[in-house]
Amino acid sequence: MPVIAHISDLHFGTEQPAVAQGLLDDLLEIKPDLVVNSGDLTQRARVRQFMAARAFMNRIPFPQLTVPGNHDIPFYDVMMRFFSPLARYQHYISRDLAPRFQTNEFFVLGVNTARSATWKNGRISVEQISEIRETLCALPFTQFKVLVTHHPFVPPPDDPSPALVGRGPEAMDVLDACGADLLLAGHLHRHYSADAKTHHVRIKRTILVAQAGTAISHRRRNEPNAYNLITVIPPEVTIQVRTWTGAKFEPLTSTRYMKIENHWTRQE
Ligand SMILES: [Fe+2]
Ligand SMILES: [Fe+2]
């Protein structure tokens, strides 16, 4: 039973040690097949923050797939921001800015959406859209396909106007054509899942979206610290939100989707 833990926005530098330990304890108990980390590992892209993030990652004994967030690019150091924006990320976290992970059951592709110029708001480039097409369209249509970005494709249900990932609609057309099943992202520090078609109305199929809150940072947006636990048993996917209760992470909600004739249908 493939299980993906989706953590995001750890923001080392603003992490809460007890929550970080609680997250590690929860992951060690659950033993996911993969830990996806959708960016903002640090608060200010400082060396000591990346070192703390790396030390935390080293304590997770499971495969990990990570993409950078806007906070992983230095903001105030203008030289670094524009000339070597992801040097520290690549030194301490991962050289690979287009990571992939594959099992017999699922395939995951990471895309870097963090940009120096539009520091807060992310983008997907034309080249990255081509790479998504070449990668995902080459896979069997039946394989469960996951894309990981830091910036979101779909707004929260109660806030229709946050900044979404740039060129999202163009990328969505390719994701639709190549049969992507699930998009994982963070950035907003809000947890929600949805059918991408509710926002991207021109796509033909349905694509699930799961946003993760901040797992361990005190930079919360009126929500407890949380992460997603995603269980993939085609044609079913369950997205469980696990939140910090003050003592441990526990399930908050569990949403089940079933794919019926290429459409994800929420099961009650
Ligand atoms: Fe963040
Ligand atoms: Fe962010």
Short mmCIF file of N, CA, C and O in Angstrom, two decimals, residues 4-139:
data_model
loop_
_atom_site.label_atom_id
_atom_site.label_comp_id
_atom_site.label_asym_id
_atom_site.label_seq_id
_atom_site.Cartn_x
_atom_site.Cartn_y
_atom_site.Cartn_z
N ILE A 4 2.62 8.13 0.79
CA ILE A 4 3.49 9.29 0.61
C ILE A 4 3.20 10.27 1.74
O ILE A 4 2.04 10.66 1.94
N ALA A 5 4.24 10.65 2.48
CA ALA A 5 4.08 11.73 3.46
C ALA A 5 4.46 13.03 2.76
O ALA A 5 5.53 13.12 2.15
N HIS A 6 3.58 14.01 2.83
CA HIS A 6 3.81 15.30 2.16
C HIS A 6 3.98 16.37 3.22
O HIS A 6 3.00 16.80 3.84
N ILE A 7 5.24 16.78 3.42
CA ILE A 7 5.53 17.84 4.39
C ILE A 7 5.92 19.10 3.63
O ILE A 7 6.33 19.04 2.47
N SER A 8 5.78 20.24 4.27
CA SER A 8 6.07 21.49 3.56
C SER A 8 6.37 22.62 4.54
O SER A 8 6.01 22.55 5.71
N ASP A 9 7.04 23.65 4.01
CA ASP A 9 7.22 24.91 4.75
C ASP A 9 7.73 24.69 6.18
O ASP A 9 7.13 25.19 7.14
N LEU A 10 8.83 23.94 6.27
CA LEU A 10 9.43 23.69 7.59
C LEU A 10 10.01 24.98 8.16
O LEU A 10 10.01 25.20 9.36
N HIS A 11 10.55 25.84 7.28
CA HIS A 11 11.07 27.16 7.69
C HIS A 11 12.03 27.08 8.88
O HIS A 11 11.79 27.74 9.91
N PHE A 12 13.10 26.28 8.72
CA PHE A 12 14.07 26.24 9.81
C PHE A 12 14.59 27.65 10.08
O PHE A 12 14.91 28.40 9.16
N GLY A 13 14.68 27.97 11.34
CA GLY A 13 14.90 29.35 11.78
C GLY A 13 13.67 29.83 12.53
O GLY A 13 13.75 30.68 13.41
N THR A 14 12.52 29.25 12.17
CA THR A 14 11.28 29.54 12.91
C THR A 14 10.62 28.22 13.33
O THR A 14 9.43 28.19 13.63
N GLU A 15 11.43 27.18 13.34
CA GLU A 15 10.86 25.87 13.69
C GLU A 15 10.61 25.76 15.19
O GLU A 15 11.25 26.44 15.99
N GLN A 16 9.67 24.92 15.54
CA GLN A 16 9.37 24.64 16.95
C GLN A 16 9.95 23.25 17.26
O GLN A 16 9.47 22.25 16.70
N PRO A 17 10.96 23.19 18.10
CA PRO A 17 11.68 21.92 18.29
C PRO A 17 10.78 20.75 18.69
O PRO A 17 10.95 19.64 18.19
N ALA A 18 9.81 21.00 19.56
CA ALA A 18 8.95 19.89 20.00
C ALA A 18 8.10 19.37 18.83
O ALA A 18 7.85 18.16 18.71
N VAL A 19 7.68 20.28 17.96
CA VAL A 19 6.86 19.87 16.81
C VAL A 19 7.74 19.12 15.79
O VAL A 19 7.31 18.12 15.20
N ALA A 20 8.98 19.59 15.62
CA ALA A 20 9.90 18.91 14.71
C ALA A 20 10.15 17.48 15.19
O ALA A 20 10.12 16.53 14.39
N GLN A 21 10.36 17.33 16.49
CA GLN A 21 10.58 15.99 17.04
C GLN A 21 9.31 15.15 16.88
O GLN A 21 9.37 13.97 16.54
N GLY A 22 8.15 15.78 17.09
CA GLY A 22 6.88 15.07 16.93
C GLY A 22 6.67 14.61 15.51
O GLY A 22 6.15 13.51 15.26
N LEU A 23 7.09 15.43 14.55
CA LEU A 23 6.96 15.04 13.14
C LEU A 23 7.86 13.84 12.85
O LEU A 23 7.43 12.87 12.20
N LEU A 24 9.09 13.89 13.34
CA LEU A 24 10.00 12.76 13.14
C LEU A 24 9.42 11.49 13.75
O LEU A 24 9.42 10.42 13.13
N ASP A 25 8.92 11.60 14.97
CA ASP A 25 8.34 10.43 15.65
C ASP A 25 7.18 9.86 14.84
O ASP A 25 7.05 8.64 14.69
N ASP A 26 6.34 10.75 14.30
CA ASP A 26 5.17 10.30 13.54
C ASP A 26 5.61 9.59 12.26
O ASP A 26 5.09 8.53 11.91
N LEU A 27 6.58 10.18 11.57
CA LEU A 27 7.07 9.56 10.33
C LEU A 27 7.70 8.21 10.61
O LEU A 27 7.51 7.24 9.86
N LEU A 28 8.47 8.12 11.69
CA LEU A 28 9.14 6.85 12.02
C LEU A 28 8.11 5.76 12.32
O LEU A 28 8.33 4.59 12.04
N GLU A 29 6.99 6.16 12.88
CA GLU A 29 5.95 5.18 13.19
C GLU A 29 5.20 4.76 11.91
O GLU A 29 4.88 3.60 11.72
N ILE A 30 4.96 5.72 11.03
CA ILE A 30 4.16 5.45 9.82
C ILE A 30 4.98 4.74 8.75
O ILE A 30 4.48 3.92 8.01
N LYS A 31 6.26 5.04 8.66
CA LYS A 31 7.15 4.43 7.67
C LYS A 31 6.65 4.63 6.23
O LYS A 31 6.34 3.66 5.52
N PRO A 32 6.55 5.87 5.78
CA PRO A 32 6.06 6.10 4.40
C PRO A 32 7.07 5.59 3.36
O PRO A 32 8.26 5.46 3.65
N ASP A 33 6.56 5.33 2.17
CA ASP A 33 7.44 4.90 1.07
C ASP A 33 8.27 6.06 0.56
O ASP A 33 9.33 5.87 -0.02
N LEU A 34 7.74 7.28 0.73
CA LEU A 34 8.43 8.47 0.25
C LEU A 34 8.00 9.65 1.11
O LEU A 34 6.83 9.77 1.47
N VAL A 35 8.95 10.53 1.40
CA VAL A 35 8.62 11.80 2.05
C VAL A 35 8.85 12.90 1.02
O VAL A 35 9.97 13.12 0.56
N VAL A 36 7.76 13.54 0.61
CA VAL A 36 7.84 14.68 -0.31
C VAL A 36 7.90 15.95 0.52
O VAL A 36 7.10 16.14 1.44
N ASN A 37 8.86 16.81 0.18
CA ASN A 37 9.01 18.08 0.90
C ASN A 37 8.85 19.21 -0.12
O ASN A 37 9.71 19.40 -0.99
N SER A 38 7.74 19.95 -0.03
CA SER A 38 7.44 20.92 -1.09
C SER A 38 7.95 22.34 -0.79
O SER A 38 7.33 23.32 -1.18
N GLY A 39 9.13 22.43 -0.17
CA GLY A 39 9.86 23.70 -0.16
C GLY A 39 9.66 24.62 1.02
O GLY A 39 8.87 24.37 1.91
N ASP A 40 10.43 25.75 0.97
CA ASP A 40 10.58 26.63 2.14
C ASP A 40 11.14 25.82 3.31
O ASP A 40 10.53 25.76 4.39
N LEU A 41 12.28 25.23 3.08
CA LEU A 41 12.93 24.49 4.17
C LEU A 41 13.49 25.44 5.21
O LEU A 41 13.65 25.08 6.37
N THR A 42 13.82 26.67 4.77
CA THR A 42 14.44 27.64 5.68
C THR A 42 13.60 28.91 5.73
O THR A 42 12.74 29.15 4.88
N GLN A 43 13.92 29.75 6.71
CA GLN A 43 13.21 31.03 6.82
C GLN A 43 13.89 32.11 5.98
O GLN A 43 13.23 32.90 5.32
N ARG A 44 15.23 32.13 6.00
CA ARG A 44 15.96 33.19 5.30
C ARG A 44 17.14 32.67 4.48
O ARG A 44 18.06 33.44 4.18
N ALA A 45 17.11 31.40 4.16
CA ALA A 45 18.17 30.80 3.32
C ALA A 45 19.56 31.00 3.92
O ALA A 45 20.55 31.13 3.20
N ARG A 46 19.64 31.06 5.26
CA ARG A 46 20.95 31.22 5.91
C ARG A 46 21.60 29.86 6.05
O ARG A 46 20.92 28.82 6.12
N VAL A 47 22.95 29.88 6.13
CA VAL A 47 23.71 28.62 6.20
C VAL A 47 23.26 27.79 7.40
O VAL A 47 23.00 26.59 7.28
N ARG A 48 23.14 28.43 8.56
CA ARG A 48 22.79 27.63 9.75
C ARG A 48 21.37 27.06 9.63
O ARG A 48 21.09 25.99 10.18
N GLN A 49 20.50 27.76 8.92
CA GLN A 49 19.15 27.24 8.73
C GLN A 49 19.16 26.03 7.79
O GLN A 49 18.46 25.04 8.02
N PHE A 50 19.96 26.13 6.73
CA PHE A 50 20.08 24.97 5.84
C PHE A 50 20.74 23.79 6.56
O PHE A 50 20.37 22.63 6.33
N MET A 51 21.72 24.08 7.43
CA MET A 51 22.36 22.99 8.17
C MET A 51 21.36 22.30 9.10
O MET A 51 21.36 21.08 9.23
N ALA A 52 20.49 23.10 9.71
CA ALA A 52 19.46 22.51 10.59
C ALA A 52 18.47 21.68 9.77
O ALA A 52 18.05 20.60 10.19
N ALA A 53 18.11 22.19 8.58
CA ALA A 53 17.20 21.43 7.71
C ALA A 53 17.85 20.12 7.28
O ALA A 53 17.21 19.07 7.27
N ARG A 54 19.12 20.19 6.92
CA ARG A 54 19.82 18.98 6.49
C ARG A 54 19.91 17.96 7.63
O ARG A 54 19.70 16.77 7.44
N ALA A 55 20.21 18.45 8.86
CA ALA A 55 20.29 17.55 10.01
C ALA A 55 18.94 16.87 10.25
O ALA A 55 18.88 15.67 10.56
N PHE A 56 17.87 17.64 10.07
CA PHE A 56 16.52 17.07 10.23
C PHE A 56 16.27 16.00 9.15
O PHE A 56 15.79 14.90 9.45
N MET A 57 16.61 16.31 7.93
CA MET A 57 16.40 15.36 6.83
C MET A 57 17.20 14.08 7.06
O MET A 57 16.75 12.98 6.73
N ASN A 58 18.40 14.23 7.62
CA ASN A 58 19.25 13.05 7.84
C ASN A 58 18.65 12.10 8.87
O ASN A 58 19.06 10.94 8.94
N ARG A 59 17.72 12.60 9.65
CA ARG A 59 17.09 11.73 10.65
C ARG A 59 15.85 11.02 10.09
O ARG A 59 15.19 10.27 10.81
N ILE A 60 15.52 11.27 8.84
CA ILE A 60 14.37 10.60 8.20
C ILE A 60 14.91 9.43 7.37
O ILE A 60 15.51 9.64 6.31
N PRO A 61 14.70 8.20 7.82
CA PRO A 61 15.32 7.05 7.13
C PRO A 61 14.47 6.51 5.98
O PRO A 61 14.36 5.29 5.80
N PHE A 62 13.86 7.39 5.22
CA PHE A 62 13.03 6.97 4.08
C PHE A 62 13.43 7.81 2.87
O PHE A 62 14.01 8.89 3.02
N PRO A 63 13.12 7.32 1.67
CA PRO A 63 13.43 8.14 0.49
C PRO A 63 12.76 9.51 0.60
O PRO A 63 11.65 9.62 1.14
N GLN A 64 13.46 10.53 0.12
CA GLN A 64 12.92 11.90 0.19
C GLN A 64 13.04 12.57 -1.17
O GLN A 64 14.02 12.37 -1.88
N LEU A 65 12.04 13.35 -1.49
CA LEU A 65 12.06 14.16 -2.73
C LEU A 65 11.71 15.59 -2.33
O LEU A 65 10.66 15.83 -1.71
N THR A 66 12.60 16.51 -2.67
CA THR A 66 12.49 17.88 -2.16
C THR A 66 12.59 18.89 -3.30
O THR A 66 13.40 18.71 -4.21
N VAL A 67 11.77 19.93 -3.24
CA VAL A 67 11.93 21.07 -4.15
C VAL A 67 12.12 22.33 -3.29
O VAL A 67 11.65 22.38 -2.15
N PRO A 68 12.81 23.34 -3.83
CA PRO A 68 13.00 24.57 -3.05
C PRO A 68 11.76 25.46 -3.06
O PRO A 68 10.92 25.37 -3.96
N GLY A 69 11.69 26.32 -2.05
CA GLY A 69 10.65 27.35 -2.03
C GLY A 69 11.28 28.73 -2.13
O GLY A 69 12.51 28.86 -2.15
N ASN A 70 10.46 29.76 -2.18
CA ASN A 70 11.00 31.12 -2.30
C ASN A 70 11.89 31.49 -1.12
O ASN A 70 12.88 32.21 -1.28
N HIS A 71 11.57 30.98 0.08
CA HIS A 71 12.40 31.30 1.24
C HIS A 71 13.76 30.61 1.20
O HIS A 71 14.62 30.92 2.03
N ASP A 72 13.96 29.69 0.27
CA ASP A 72 15.27 29.03 0.14
C ASP A 72 16.19 29.80 -0.79
O ASP A 72 17.32 29.38 -1.05
N ILE A 73 15.71 30.93 -1.31
CA ILE A 73 16.54 31.88 -2.06
C ILE A 73 16.81 33.08 -1.15
O ILE A 73 15.87 33.62 -0.56
N PRO A 74 18.09 33.50 -1.00
CA PRO A 74 18.36 34.67 -0.14
C PRO A 74 17.59 35.88 -0.66
O PRO A 74 17.52 36.12 -1.87
N PHE A 75 17.01 36.65 0.26
CA PHE A 75 16.23 37.81 -0.12
C PHE A 75 17.06 39.09 -0.02
O PHE A 75 17.12 39.89 -0.95
N TYR A 76 17.73 39.27 1.13
CA TYR A 76 18.46 40.53 1.37
C TYR A 76 19.83 40.55 0.71
O TYR A 76 20.33 41.62 0.37
N ASP A 77 20.46 39.38 0.56
CA ASP A 77 21.77 39.32 -0.08
C ASP A 77 21.55 39.34 -1.60
O ASP A 77 21.34 38.32 -2.24
N VAL A 78 21.58 40.56 -2.16
CA VAL A 78 21.17 40.73 -3.56
C VAL A 78 22.12 40.01 -4.52
O VAL A 78 21.69 39.46 -5.54
N MET A 79 23.41 39.98 -4.19
CA MET A 79 24.36 39.28 -5.05
C MET A 79 24.00 37.79 -5.14
O MET A 79 23.90 37.22 -6.21
N MET A 80 23.79 37.19 -3.99
CA MET A 80 23.42 35.76 -3.99
C MET A 80 22.06 35.54 -4.63
O MET A 80 21.84 34.58 -5.37
N ARG A 81 21.15 36.46 -4.31
CA ARG A 81 19.78 36.28 -4.79
C ARG A 81 19.73 36.19 -6.32
O ARG A 81 18.98 35.39 -6.88
N PHE A 82 20.55 37.03 -6.98
CA PHE A 82 20.45 37.06 -8.44
C PHE A 82 21.51 36.23 -9.15
O PHE A 82 21.32 35.83 -10.30
N PHE A 83 22.67 35.99 -8.49
CA PHE A 83 23.74 35.30 -9.21
C PHE A 83 23.92 33.84 -8.80
O PHE A 83 24.42 33.04 -9.59
N SER A 84 23.52 33.49 -7.58
CA SER A 84 23.59 32.07 -7.19
C SER A 84 22.46 31.78 -6.21
O SER A 84 22.69 31.41 -5.07
N PRO A 85 21.22 31.98 -6.68
CA PRO A 85 20.07 31.93 -5.77
C PRO A 85 19.90 30.61 -5.04
O PRO A 85 19.47 30.60 -3.88
N LEU A 86 20.21 29.51 -5.69
CA LEU A 86 19.96 28.21 -5.06
C LEU A 86 21.25 27.48 -4.69
O LEU A 86 21.24 26.27 -4.47
N ALA A 87 22.36 28.23 -4.61
CA ALA A 87 23.65 27.59 -4.31
C ALA A 87 23.61 26.90 -2.95
O ALA A 87 24.07 25.76 -2.80
N ARG A 88 23.06 27.57 -1.96
CA ARG A 88 23.01 26.96 -0.62
C ARG A 88 22.04 25.78 -0.60
O ARG A 88 22.32 24.75 0.01
N TYR A 89 20.90 25.96 -1.23
CA TYR A 89 19.95 24.84 -1.31
C TYR A 89 20.63 23.63 -1.94
O TYR A 89 20.55 22.50 -1.44
N GLN A 90 21.34 23.88 -3.05
CA GLN A 90 21.95 22.75 -3.76
C GLN A 90 23.12 22.16 -2.97
O GLN A 90 23.41 20.97 -3.09
N HIS A 91 23.79 22.97 -2.18
CA HIS A 91 24.91 22.45 -1.39
C HIS A 91 24.40 21.61 -0.22
O HIS A 91 24.91 20.52 0.04
N TYR A 92 23.40 22.11 0.47
CA TYR A 92 22.99 21.44 1.72
C TYR A 92 21.83 20.46 1.53
O TYR A 92 21.70 19.50 2.29
N ILE A 93 20.97 20.73 0.57
CA ILE A 93 19.74 19.93 0.48
C ILE A 93 19.78 18.97 -0.70
O ILE A 93 19.71 17.75 -0.53
N SER A 94 19.90 19.48 -1.91
CA SER A 94 19.91 18.59 -3.08
C SER A 94 20.42 19.35 -4.30
O SER A 94 19.97 20.47 -4.57
N ARG A 95 21.31 18.73 -5.04
CA ARG A 95 21.77 19.35 -6.29
C ARG A 95 20.67 19.30 -7.35
O ARG A 95 20.63 20.10 -8.27
N ASP A 96 19.79 18.32 -7.21
CA ASP A 96 18.81 18.03 -8.26
C ASP A 96 17.59 18.95 -8.12
O ASP A 96 16.85 18.86 -7.14
N LEU A 97 17.39 19.81 -9.13
CA LEU A 97 16.24 20.72 -9.09
C LEU A 97 15.04 20.18 -9.87
O LEU A 97 14.02 20.84 -9.98
N ALA A 98 15.21 18.98 -10.43
CA ALA A 98 14.08 18.32 -11.10
C ALA A 98 14.07 16.85 -10.65
O ALA A 98 14.21 15.94 -11.47
N PRO A 99 13.92 16.63 -9.35
CA PRO A 99 14.04 15.26 -8.83
C PRO A 99 12.88 14.38 -9.27
O PRO A 99 11.78 14.88 -9.54
N ARG A 100 13.15 13.10 -9.33
CA ARG A 100 12.07 12.16 -9.66
C ARG A 100 12.21 10.91 -8.81
O ARG A 100 13.30 10.57 -8.37
N PHE A 101 11.10 10.27 -8.58
CA PHE A 101 11.08 9.06 -7.76
C PHE A 101 10.03 8.14 -8.36
O PHE A 101 8.94 8.57 -8.71
N GLN A 102 10.39 6.87 -8.48
CA GLN A 102 9.49 5.96 -9.16
C GLN A 102 9.44 4.62 -8.46
O GLN A 102 10.46 4.08 -8.03
N THR A 103 8.24 4.09 -8.32
CA THR A 103 8.06 2.70 -7.90
C THR A 103 7.18 2.05 -8.97
O THR A 103 6.79 2.71 -9.94
N ASN A 104 6.85 0.80 -8.76
CA ASN A 104 5.94 0.15 -9.72
C ASN A 104 4.57 0.82 -9.70
O ASN A 104 3.84 0.77 -10.68
N GLU A 105 4.25 1.44 -8.57
CA GLU A 105 2.89 1.97 -8.42
C GLU A 105 2.76 3.45 -8.75
O GLU A 105 1.73 3.88 -9.23
N PHE A 106 3.79 4.25 -8.46
CA PHE A 106 3.63 5.69 -8.69
C PHE A 106 4.93 6.32 -9.15
O PHE A 106 6.01 5.76 -9.00
N PHE A 107 4.77 7.51 -9.73
CA PHE A 107 5.91 8.28 -10.23
C PHE A 107 5.76 9.71 -9.71
O PHE A 107 4.67 10.28 -9.77
N VAL A 108 6.85 10.27 -9.22
CA VAL A 108 6.80 11.64 -8.69
C VAL A 108 7.87 12.48 -9.38
O VAL A 108 9.02 12.06 -9.49
N LEU A 109 7.47 13.66 -9.85
CA LEU A 109 8.40 14.60 -10.47
C LEU A 109 8.35 15.92 -9.70
O LEU A 109 7.27 16.44 -9.42
N GLY A 110 9.52 16.45 -9.36
CA GLY A 110 9.59 17.74 -8.68
C GLY A 110 10.00 18.83 -9.66
O GLY A 110 10.82 18.60 -10.55
N VAL A 111 9.41 20.01 -9.51
CA VAL A 111 9.72 21.15 -10.37
C VAL A 111 10.01 22.37 -9.48
O VAL A 111 9.22 22.69 -8.59
N ASN A 112 11.12 23.02 -9.74
CA ASN A 112 11.49 24.21 -8.98
C ASN A 112 10.73 25.43 -9.49
O ASN A 112 10.89 25.84 -10.63
N THR A 113 9.91 26.02 -8.63
CA THR A 113 9.14 27.21 -9.03
C THR A 113 9.65 28.48 -8.36
O THR A 113 9.07 29.56 -8.56
N ALA A 114 10.70 28.39 -7.54
CA ALA A 114 11.23 29.58 -6.85
C ALA A 114 12.04 30.43 -7.82
O ALA A 114 12.81 29.91 -8.63
N ARG A 115 11.88 31.74 -7.73
CA ARG A 115 12.53 32.66 -8.67
C ARG A 115 13.15 33.83 -7.91
O ARG A 115 12.58 34.30 -6.92
N SER A 116 14.28 34.34 -8.43
CA SER A 116 14.97 35.46 -7.79
C SER A 116 14.22 36.77 -7.98
O SER A 116 14.07 37.57 -7.05
N ALA A 117 13.76 37.02 -9.19
CA ALA A 117 13.20 38.33 -9.52
C ALA A 117 11.85 38.55 -8.85
O ALA A 117 11.61 39.59 -8.23
N THR A 118 10.97 37.60 -9.01
CA THR A 118 9.66 37.69 -8.35
C THR A 118 9.76 36.86 -7.08
O THR A 118 9.21 35.77 -7.00
N TRP A 119 10.48 37.38 -6.09
CA TRP A 119 10.93 36.52 -4.98
C TRP A 119 9.80 35.73 -4.33
O TRP A 119 9.93 34.55 -4.09
N LYS A 120 8.69 36.39 -4.08
CA LYS A 120 7.61 35.67 -3.37
C LYS A 120 6.82 34.75 -4.29
O LYS A 120 6.47 33.63 -3.94
N ASN A 121 6.53 35.26 -5.47
CA ASN A 121 5.66 34.50 -6.37
C ASN A 121 6.49 33.63 -7.32
O ASN A 121 7.46 34.09 -7.89
N GLY A 122 6.06 32.40 -7.47
CA GLY A 122 6.83 31.47 -8.28
C GLY A 122 6.32 31.34 -9.69
O GLY A 122 5.25 31.84 -10.03
N ARG A 123 7.13 30.66 -10.52
CA ARG A 123 6.76 30.45 -11.92
C ARG A 123 7.22 29.07 -12.36
O ARG A 123 8.16 28.50 -11.80
N ILE A 124 6.62 28.62 -13.44
CA ILE A 124 7.12 27.47 -14.19
C ILE A 124 7.59 28.02 -15.52
O ILE A 124 6.89 28.84 -16.14
N SER A 125 8.78 27.59 -15.97
CA SER A 125 9.29 28.09 -17.24
C SER A 125 8.74 27.26 -18.40
O SER A 125 8.23 26.14 -18.20
N VAL A 126 8.91 27.81 -19.60
CA VAL A 126 8.50 27.07 -20.81
C VAL A 126 9.29 25.77 -20.90
O VAL A 126 8.75 24.71 -21.26
N GLU A 127 10.59 25.83 -20.55
CA GLU A 127 11.43 24.62 -20.60
C GLU A 127 10.93 23.58 -19.60
O GLU A 127 10.91 22.38 -19.89
N GLN A 128 10.54 24.05 -18.43
CA GLN A 128 10.03 23.09 -17.43
C GLN A 128 8.72 22.45 -17.89
O GLN A 128 8.49 21.27 -17.64
N ILE A 129 7.90 23.22 -18.58
CA ILE A 129 6.64 22.64 -19.10
C ILE A 129 6.96 21.56 -20.13
O ILE A 129 6.34 20.49 -20.15
N SER A 130 7.98 21.81 -20.95
CA SER A 130 8.40 20.79 -21.93
C SER A 130 8.90 19.55 -21.22
O SER A 130 8.61 18.42 -21.63
N GLU A 131 9.65 19.76 -20.14
CA GLU A 131 10.19 18.61 -19.41
C GLU A 131 9.06 17.80 -18.76
O GLU A 131 9.10 16.57 -18.74
N ILE A 132 8.06 18.51 -18.26
CA ILE A 132 6.91 17.81 -17.68
C ILE A 132 6.25 16.95 -18.76
O ILE A 132 5.92 15.79 -18.55
N ARG A 133 6.09 17.56 -19.95
CA ARG A 133 5.44 16.83 -21.05
C ARG A 133 6.24 15.59 -21.42
O ARG A 133 5.70 14.48 -21.49
N GLU A 134 7.55 15.77 -21.63
CA GLU A 134 8.38 14.64 -22.06
C GLU A 134 8.41 13.54 -21.00
O GLU A 134 8.43 12.35 -21.33
N THR A 135 8.41 13.94 -19.74
CA THR A 135 8.53 12.94 -18.67
C THR A 135 7.19 12.23 -18.45
O THR A 135 7.13 10.99 -18.48
N LEU A 136 6.15 12.99 -18.22
CA LEU A 136 4.89 12.35 -17.82
C LEU A 136 4.20 11.66 -18.99
O LEU A 136 3.59 10.61 -18.82
N CYS A 137 4.30 12.24 -20.19
CA CYS A 137 3.62 11.61 -21.33
C CYS A 137 4.29 10.30 -21.74
O CYS A 137 3.68 9.49 -22.43
N ALA A 138 5.54 10.09 -21.31
CA ALA A 138 6.23 8.84 -21.66
C ALA A 138 5.85 7.69 -20.73
O ALA A 138 6.18 6.54 -20.98
N LEU A 139 5.17 8.01 -19.64
CA LEU A 139 4.81 6.97 -18.67
C LEU A 139 3.51 6.29 -19.07
O LEU A 139 2.68 6.89 -19.77
#
